Tab-separated table of C-alpha atoms in Angstrom:
chain	number	residue	atom	x	y	z
B	1	GLN	CA	28.336	51.432	6.685
B	2	VAL	CA	27.304	55.068	6.613
B	3	ILE	CA	30.006	57.512	7.792
B	4	LYS	CA	29.052	60.698	9.617
B	5	CYS	CA	31.544	63.499	9.057
B	6	LYS	CA	31.985	67.229	8.505
B	7	ALA	CA	31.359	68.800	5.109
B	8	ALA	CA	31.059	72.324	3.725
B	9	VAL	CA	27.541	72.391	2.318
B	10	MET	CA	26.400	75.104	-0.094
B	11	TRP	CA	22.630	75.330	0.518
B	12	GLU	CA	21.949	78.017	-2.091
B	13	ALA	CA	23.769	80.283	-4.546
B	14	ASN	CA	25.777	83.301	-3.367
B	15	LYS	CA	25.753	82.278	0.298
B	16	PRO	CA	28.684	81.251	2.534
B	17	PHE	CA	29.524	77.587	3.073
B	18	SER	CA	27.864	75.988	6.054
B	19	ILE	CA	29.959	73.415	7.967
B	20	GLU	CA	27.489	70.592	8.622
B	21	GLU	CA	27.448	66.982	9.761
B	22	VAL	CA	26.630	64.873	6.719
B	23	GLU	CA	26.025	61.172	6.188
B	24	VAL	CA	28.152	59.586	3.472
B	25	ALA	CA	26.704	56.312	2.175
B	26	PRO	CA	28.969	53.329	1.489
B	27	PRO	CA	30.263	52.896	-2.073
B	28	LYS	CA	28.089	50.883	-4.456
B	29	ALA	CA	29.520	48.584	-7.143
B	30	HIS	CA	32.466	50.206	-8.975
B	31	GLU	CA	32.611	53.098	-6.490
B	32	VAL	CA	35.292	54.213	-4.056
B	33	ARG	CA	34.938	56.042	-0.732
B	34	ILE	CA	37.851	58.371	0.011
B	35	LYS	CA	39.016	60.135	3.163
B	36	ILE	CA	39.976	63.589	1.864
B	37	VAL	CA	43.274	64.809	3.370
B	38	ALA	CA	43.796	68.066	1.440
B	39	THR	CA	41.718	70.063	-1.022
B	40	GLY	CA	42.526	73.130	-3.085
B	41	ILE	CA	40.176	76.042	-3.736
B	42	CYS	CA	39.600	76.691	-7.440
B	43	ARG	CA	37.839	79.524	-9.219
B	44	SER	CA	35.504	76.947	-10.822
B	45	ASP	CA	34.081	76.197	-7.357
B	46	ASP	CA	33.393	79.925	-6.995
B	47	HIS	CA	31.741	79.968	-10.445
B	48	ALA	CA	29.330	77.305	-9.160
B	49	ILE	CA	28.503	79.495	-6.136
B	50	THR	CA	27.760	82.561	-8.289
B	51	GLY	CA	25.819	80.645	-10.940
B	52	ALA	CA	28.389	81.181	-13.720
B	53	LEU	CA	28.783	77.375	-13.738
B	54	LEU	CA	25.398	75.664	-13.500
B	55	THR	CA	24.980	73.220	-10.623
B	56	PRO	CA	21.964	72.179	-8.531
B	57	PHE	CA	21.760	73.020	-4.803
B	58	PRO	CA	22.260	71.953	-2.073
B	59	VAL	CA	25.697	70.743	-3.120
B	60	ILE	CA	29.115	69.768	-1.775
B	61	LEU	CA	31.618	71.546	-4.024
B	62	GLY	CA	35.359	70.927	-4.414
B	63	HIS	CA	37.216	69.018	-7.136
B	64	GLU	CA	40.970	69.486	-6.518
B	65	ALA	CA	42.076	67.109	-3.793
B	66	ALA	CA	44.048	64.141	-2.557
B	67	GLY	CA	43.174	61.500	0.004
B	68	VAL	CA	43.265	57.880	1.095
B	69	VAL	CA	40.860	55.117	0.033
B	70	GLU	CA	38.617	54.164	2.992
B	71	SER	CA	36.558	51.429	1.311
B	72	VAL	CA	35.649	50.130	-2.146
B	73	GLY	CA	32.466	48.758	-3.694
B	74	GLN	CA	32.077	45.465	-5.492
B	75	GLY	CA	34.162	44.978	-8.604
B	76	VAL	CA	36.712	47.728	-7.924
B	77	THR	CA	40.175	46.556	-8.984
B	78	SER	CA	42.320	49.658	-9.573
B	79	VAL	CA	42.513	50.814	-5.920
B	80	LYS	CA	42.233	49.275	-2.465
B	81	PRO	CA	41.722	50.631	1.076
B	82	GLY	CA	44.818	52.503	2.262
B	83	ASP	CA	45.924	53.620	-1.217
B	84	LYS	CA	46.782	57.298	-1.687
B	85	VAL	CA	44.613	58.689	-4.472
B	86	ILE	CA	43.536	61.813	-6.384
B	87	PRO	CA	39.861	62.131	-7.404
B	88	LEU	CA	39.333	63.016	-11.083
B	89	PHE	CA	36.680	65.515	-12.174
B	90	ILE	CA	37.352	64.343	-15.741
B	91	PRO	CA	37.041	60.565	-15.429
B	92	GLN	CA	38.549	58.040	-17.836
B	93	CYS	CA	36.079	55.253	-18.574
B	94	GLY	CA	38.298	53.810	-21.311
B	95	GLU	CA	35.298	53.043	-23.530
B	96	CYS	CA	33.791	56.278	-24.934
B	97	SER	CA	34.934	57.912	-28.193
B	98	SER	CA	37.167	60.465	-26.421
B	99	CYS	CA	38.788	57.830	-24.188
B	100	THR	CA	39.520	55.508	-27.128
B	101	SER	CA	40.880	58.363	-29.282
B	102	HIS	CA	44.442	59.631	-28.862
B	103	LYS	CA	43.135	63.114	-29.770
B	104	GLY	CA	40.974	63.859	-26.734
B	105	ASN	CA	40.529	63.435	-23.001
B	106	LEU	CA	36.989	64.653	-22.240
B	107	CYS	CA	35.397	61.367	-21.135
B	108	SER	CA	31.651	61.218	-21.820
B	109	LYS	CA	31.096	60.089	-18.216
B	110	THR	CA	32.054	63.505	-16.812
B	111	ASP	CA	29.390	65.592	-15.095
B	112	LEU	CA	31.147	68.784	-16.271
B	113	GLY	CA	28.772	70.597	-18.584
B	114	SER	CA	25.639	68.581	-17.791
B	115	GLY	CA	25.846	69.563	-14.115
B	116	ALA	CA	23.340	66.919	-13.012
B	117	GLY	CA	24.992	66.632	-9.585
B	118	PHE	CA	24.623	62.877	-9.201
B	119	MET	CA	26.729	59.735	-9.286
B	120	PRO	CA	26.634	57.929	-12.674
B	121	ASP	CA	23.615	55.873	-11.490
B	122	GLY	CA	21.558	59.044	-10.973
B	123	THR	CA	21.623	59.039	-7.167
B	124	THR	CA	23.648	60.789	-4.452
B	125	ARG	CA	25.759	59.418	-1.573
B	126	PHE	CA	25.352	62.518	0.631
B	127	THR	CA	22.560	63.358	3.063
B	128	CYS	CA	22.342	66.308	5.445
B	129	LYS	CA	19.491	67.047	7.866
B	130	GLY	CA	17.429	64.430	6.050
B	131	LYS	CA	17.934	66.090	2.645
B	132	ALA	CA	19.779	64.652	-0.320
B	133	VAL	CA	22.855	66.750	-1.188
B	134	HIS	CA	24.193	66.912	-4.764
B	135	HIS	CA	27.664	65.918	-5.911
B	136	PHE	CA	29.885	68.333	-7.877
B	137	VAL	CA	31.572	67.148	-11.114
B	138	GLY	CA	31.722	63.626	-9.705
B	139	THR	CA	34.252	64.496	-6.994
B	140	SER	CA	32.846	66.722	-4.155
B	141	THR	CA	36.003	67.215	-2.099
B	142	PHE	CA	34.870	69.827	0.465
B	143	THR	CA	34.043	67.012	2.876
B	144	GLU	CA	36.022	64.689	5.138
B	145	TYR	CA	34.751	61.681	3.124
B	146	THR	CA	33.481	61.481	-0.440
B	147	VAL	CA	32.388	58.769	-2.879
B	148	VAL	CA	33.555	58.689	-6.503
B	149	HIS	CA	33.190	56.262	-9.403
B	150	GLU	CA	36.174	53.979	-10.008
B	151	SER	CA	36.752	55.683	-13.386
B	152	ALA	CA	37.204	58.974	-11.482
B	153	VAL	CA	40.067	58.083	-9.152
B	154	ALA	CA	43.811	57.593	-9.704
B	155	LYS	CA	46.175	55.722	-7.401
B	156	ILE	CA	49.381	57.684	-6.769
B	157	ASP	CA	52.823	57.194	-5.170
B	158	SER	CA	52.376	56.286	-1.486
B	159	ALA	CA	55.205	58.688	-0.558
B	160	ALA	CA	53.587	61.722	-2.229
B	161	PRO	CA	52.759	64.677	0.100
B	162	LEU	CA	48.975	64.962	-0.284
B	163	GLU	CA	48.849	68.636	0.748
B	164	LYS	CA	51.011	69.450	-2.309
B	165	VAL	CA	49.949	66.943	-4.986
B	166	CYS	CA	46.260	67.748	-4.473
B	167	LEU	CA	46.975	70.570	-6.992
B	168	ILE	CA	47.571	67.918	-9.666
B	169	GLY	CA	43.836	67.150	-9.310
B	170	CYS	CA	43.037	70.360	-11.185
B	171	GLY	CA	44.966	73.642	-11.118
B	172	PHE	CA	48.498	72.567	-11.935
B	173	SER	CA	47.587	69.876	-14.481
B	174	THR	CA	45.046	72.127	-16.201
B	175	GLY	CA	47.519	74.972	-16.746
B	176	TYR	CA	50.694	72.995	-17.392
B	177	GLY	CA	48.907	70.655	-19.801
B	178	ALA	CA	47.284	73.524	-21.730
B	179	ALA	CA	50.823	74.582	-22.682
B	180	VAL	CA	52.603	71.255	-23.188
B	181	GLN	CA	49.688	69.079	-24.355
B	182	THR	CA	46.969	71.221	-25.943
B	183	ALA	CA	49.015	74.044	-27.503
B	184	LYS	CA	52.193	71.957	-27.813
B	185	VAL	CA	54.328	75.066	-27.274
B	186	GLU	CA	57.627	74.806	-29.165
B	187	PRO	CA	61.153	75.809	-28.121
B	188	GLY	CA	61.932	79.436	-28.992
B	189	SER	CA	58.283	80.474	-29.338
B	190	THR	CA	56.543	83.486	-27.770
B	191	CYS	CA	53.565	83.067	-25.444
B	192	ALA	CA	51.049	85.328	-23.699
B	193	VAL	CA	49.221	84.174	-20.562
B	194	PHE	CA	46.094	86.082	-19.513
B	195	GLY	CA	45.368	85.617	-15.793
B	196	LEU	CA	47.956	84.757	-13.152
B	197	GLY	CA	46.044	82.709	-10.617
B	198	GLY	CA	47.242	79.181	-9.798
B	199	VAL	CA	46.224	77.851	-13.217
B	200	GLY	CA	47.754	80.779	-15.123
B	201	LEU	CA	51.027	80.377	-13.229
B	202	SER	CA	50.956	76.680	-14.151
B	203	VAL	CA	50.588	77.695	-17.825
B	204	VAL	CA	53.682	79.895	-17.375
B	205	MET	CA	55.545	76.871	-15.965
B	206	GLY	CA	54.381	74.740	-18.915
B	207	CYS	CA	55.526	77.346	-21.467
B	208	LYS	CA	58.899	77.536	-19.755
B	209	ALA	CA	59.253	73.734	-19.595
B	210	ALA	CA	58.447	73.608	-23.335
B	211	GLY	CA	61.303	76.040	-24.038
B	212	ALA	CA	59.401	79.227	-24.935
B	213	SER	CA	61.844	82.123	-25.361
B	214	ARG	CA	59.379	84.824	-24.326
B	215	ILE	CA	56.480	84.461	-21.902
B	216	ILE	CA	54.349	87.586	-21.451
B	217	ALA	CA	52.191	87.470	-18.327
B	218	VAL	CA	49.040	89.634	-18.377
B	219	ASP	CA	46.991	90.541	-15.284
B	220	ILE	CA	45.196	93.588	-13.886
B	221	ASN	CA	46.687	92.776	-10.460
B	222	SER	CA	50.380	93.757	-10.538
B	223	ASP	CA	50.939	92.044	-7.158
B	224	LYS	CA	51.018	88.775	-9.115
B	225	PHE	CA	53.980	89.743	-11.306
B	226	ALA	CA	56.816	88.807	-8.925
B	227	LYS	CA	55.661	85.196	-8.678
B	228	ALA	CA	55.019	84.994	-12.429
B	229	LYS	CA	58.634	86.087	-13.050
B	230	GLU	CA	59.926	83.606	-10.476
B	231	LEU	CA	58.155	80.810	-12.420
B	232	GLY	CA	59.386	81.844	-15.860
B	233	ALA	CA	57.557	84.928	-17.186
B	234	THR	CA	59.926	87.203	-19.119
B	235	ASP	CA	57.589	90.225	-19.298
B	236	CYS	CA	54.616	91.299	-17.185
B	237	VAL	CA	51.900	93.590	-18.526
B	238	ASN	CA	49.014	95.281	-16.701
B	239	PRO	CA	46.278	96.273	-19.220
B	240	LYS	CA	45.310	99.149	-16.896
B	241	ASP	CA	48.636	100.851	-17.732
B	242	PHE	CA	47.692	101.295	-21.415
B	243	LYS	CA	45.103	103.242	-23.399
B	244	ASP	CA	45.149	100.758	-26.290
B	245	PRO	CA	43.385	97.380	-26.104
B	246	ILE	CA	45.780	94.775	-24.750
B	247	HIS	CA	45.999	92.782	-28.016
B	248	LYS	CA	47.477	95.853	-29.727
B	249	VAL	CA	49.999	96.274	-26.917
B	250	LEU	CA	51.107	92.636	-27.292
B	251	ILE	CA	51.347	92.869	-31.083
B	252	GLU	CA	53.501	95.959	-30.672
B	253	MET	CA	55.714	94.236	-28.090
B	254	THR	CA	56.319	91.233	-30.336
B	255	GLY	CA	56.183	92.798	-33.806
B	256	HIS	CA	53.642	90.303	-35.192
B	257	GLY	CA	51.717	88.879	-32.250
B	258	VAL	CA	52.540	85.854	-30.099
B	259	ASP	CA	52.781	82.254	-31.291
B	260	TYR	CA	50.600	80.987	-28.442
B	261	SER	CA	48.132	82.727	-26.148
B	262	PHE	CA	46.184	81.358	-23.189
B	263	GLU	CA	43.033	82.771	-21.586
B	264	VAL	CA	43.047	81.561	-17.982
B	265	ILE	CA	40.347	83.787	-16.489
B	266	GLY	CA	36.998	82.740	-17.944
B	267	ARG	CA	35.886	86.138	-19.341
B	268	ILE	CA	34.601	86.434	-22.897
B	269	GLU	CA	36.290	89.854	-23.371
B	270	THR	CA	39.733	88.435	-22.602
B	271	MET	CA	39.068	85.375	-24.782
B	272	THR	CA	38.706	87.572	-27.877
B	273	GLU	CA	41.713	89.715	-26.843
B	274	ALA	CA	43.789	86.535	-26.452
B	275	LEU	CA	42.746	85.371	-29.916
B	276	ALA	CA	43.485	88.770	-31.465
B	277	CYS	CA	46.981	89.010	-29.926
B	278	CYS	CA	48.299	85.839	-31.524
B	279	GLN	CA	50.050	85.774	-34.906
B	280	HIS	CA	47.470	86.323	-37.685
B	281	ASN	CA	48.348	83.215	-39.698
B	282	TYR	CA	49.694	80.443	-37.471
B	283	GLY	CA	48.999	81.739	-33.959
B	284	VAL	CA	47.193	79.409	-31.555
B	285	SER	CA	44.936	80.650	-28.741
B	286	VAL	CA	43.746	78.297	-26.002
B	287	ILE	CA	40.717	78.858	-23.758
B	288	VAL	CA	41.619	77.428	-20.339
B	289	GLY	CA	39.303	79.378	-18.002
B	290	VAL	CA	35.737	78.042	-17.635
B	291	PRO	CA	33.497	80.241	-19.808
B	292	PRO	CA	30.542	81.814	-17.964
B	293	ALA	CA	27.142	80.183	-18.541
B	294	ALA	CA	24.668	81.935	-20.873
B	295	GLN	CA	27.210	84.372	-22.360
B	296	LYS	CA	28.017	84.498	-26.064
B	297	ILE	CA	31.094	85.812	-27.861
B	298	ASN	CA	30.922	88.280	-30.748
B	299	PHE	CA	34.099	88.415	-32.786
B	300	ASP	CA	35.300	89.258	-36.279
B	301	PRO	CA	35.606	85.977	-38.263
B	302	MET	CA	38.545	87.532	-40.130
B	303	LEU	CA	40.529	86.711	-36.969
B	304	LEU	CA	40.183	83.020	-37.874
B	305	PHE	CA	39.995	83.259	-41.660
B	306	THR	CA	43.675	84.188	-41.952
B	307	GLY	CA	44.730	80.967	-40.241
B	308	ARG	CA	44.700	81.379	-36.481
B	309	THR	CA	43.603	78.398	-34.400
B	310	TRP	CA	41.218	78.765	-31.443
B	311	LYS	CA	41.190	75.811	-29.089
B	312	GLY	CA	39.769	74.778	-25.758
B	313	SER	CA	41.495	72.670	-23.125
B	314	VAL	CA	39.872	70.764	-20.277
B	315	PHE	CA	42.148	69.381	-17.535
B	316	GLY	CA	45.155	70.239	-19.713
B	317	GLY	CA	44.263	67.600	-22.275
B	318	TRP	CA	45.541	64.821	-19.971
B	319	LYS	CA	43.845	61.429	-19.951
B	320	SER	CA	43.235	61.558	-16.233
B	321	LYS	CA	43.603	58.019	-14.902
B	322	ASP	CA	46.723	57.402	-17.021
B	323	SER	CA	48.383	60.795	-16.543
B	324	VAL	CA	47.797	61.825	-12.926
B	325	PRO	CA	50.022	59.086	-11.437
B	326	LYS	CA	52.773	60.049	-13.941
B	327	LEU	CA	52.471	63.749	-13.073
B	328	VAL	CA	52.786	62.871	-9.374
B	329	ALA	CA	55.868	60.774	-10.192
B	330	ASP	CA	57.345	63.727	-12.127
B	331	TYR	CA	56.726	65.996	-9.123
B	332	MET	CA	58.489	63.469	-6.868
B	333	LYS	CA	61.438	63.549	-9.323
B	334	LYS	CA	61.447	67.383	-9.002
B	335	LYS	CA	60.619	67.917	-12.685
B	336	PHE	CA	58.368	70.812	-11.606
B	337	VAL	CA	57.496	72.635	-8.386
B	338	LEU	CA	54.092	73.048	-6.731
B	339	GLU	CA	55.091	74.977	-3.601
B	340	PRO	CA	54.919	78.491	-5.164
B	341	LEU	CA	51.271	77.854	-6.122
B	342	ILE	CA	50.306	77.409	-2.454
B	343	THR	CA	49.780	80.828	-0.875
B	344	HIS	CA	47.792	79.860	2.232
B	345	THR	CA	47.017	76.713	4.195
B	346	LEU	CA	43.867	76.865	6.322
B	347	PRO	CA	41.940	74.426	8.491
B	348	PHE	CA	38.824	73.042	6.787
B	349	THR	CA	36.476	75.060	9.022
B	350	LYS	CA	37.938	78.302	7.593
B	351	ILE	CA	36.894	77.489	4.025
B	352	ASN	CA	34.878	80.728	3.737
B	353	GLU	CA	38.050	82.716	4.558
B	354	GLY	CA	39.834	80.771	1.833
B	355	PHE	CA	37.244	81.854	-0.721
B	356	ASP	CA	37.537	85.461	0.474
B	357	LEU	CA	41.300	85.243	-0.230
B	358	LEU	CA	40.560	83.866	-3.706
B	359	ARG	CA	38.064	86.621	-4.495
B	360	THR	CA	40.452	89.370	-3.403
B	361	GLY	CA	43.252	87.987	-5.582
B	362	LYS	CA	45.404	86.885	-2.657
């Protein structure tokens, strides 16, 4: 039956969240209804609020979470009620060209990019005050209960602490995977990481795990440097401290540019700086931050002509349904830490305060 519960509804762009009672319809065939236990706040949610990431309103945002299966629709075999799970904003249908290729992970069933705001069948499971409310990238986790497609949920270790492993639903996996999966950072290499939010710090952890000898962390907020160093950064650079453009500073620091650079902010200016700071012939630069809608990059093609590689990475290149349970298992084996990425824990009703903390770099 229909569940009535609390959700943070975004009625229109650039407004605060409104905590409302919503109705959550039961799961249809091949769908799963989840009780959300913990959800992270990600800059991509904020991009949807400001219009930098296109999404229809009203909407229930949120895509980085963990919870427990409440009920399943007909034909669901991979999870059952009571299972601990992580919703997946990049699903894994197992049938499309990206899912069947070992080269990619961006399942064609994802709503990222199209931003339709519906379940795969073109309808929504949320209603509020008699109005249909849109889904967000197939997950919508800023609610006590959500409905996702079976291809967009992964069953995880029943002993996993949900308030920690929720970060594997986006931030940690996205950053860590950009280093170890997409860039394939090699032992002894030099790396530069632009942006030291939760995802950027996860890139730092990935570079360190891959054996990078030098990891240069770049941010205009020097308050973030202590944590970056704790997680493996060898140098920290604030572009505001220099007259020269930051790519020149990094080339000077390294002699020839870095082997790998990562843009984890989502600004076109830093994307070109990150490309320019990597070694002119075999350097690899990875775009990890969501690029803003309707903005174009102008850059000198000579930057690529000499051999650099410019890549993008969504969800760290992981095939979601296969990889998320393994990443949770690795966390349980203490192969990496998540605790330093958690700066604040707030009750759900204080979600607007959480976004204020995000926007002020705290």
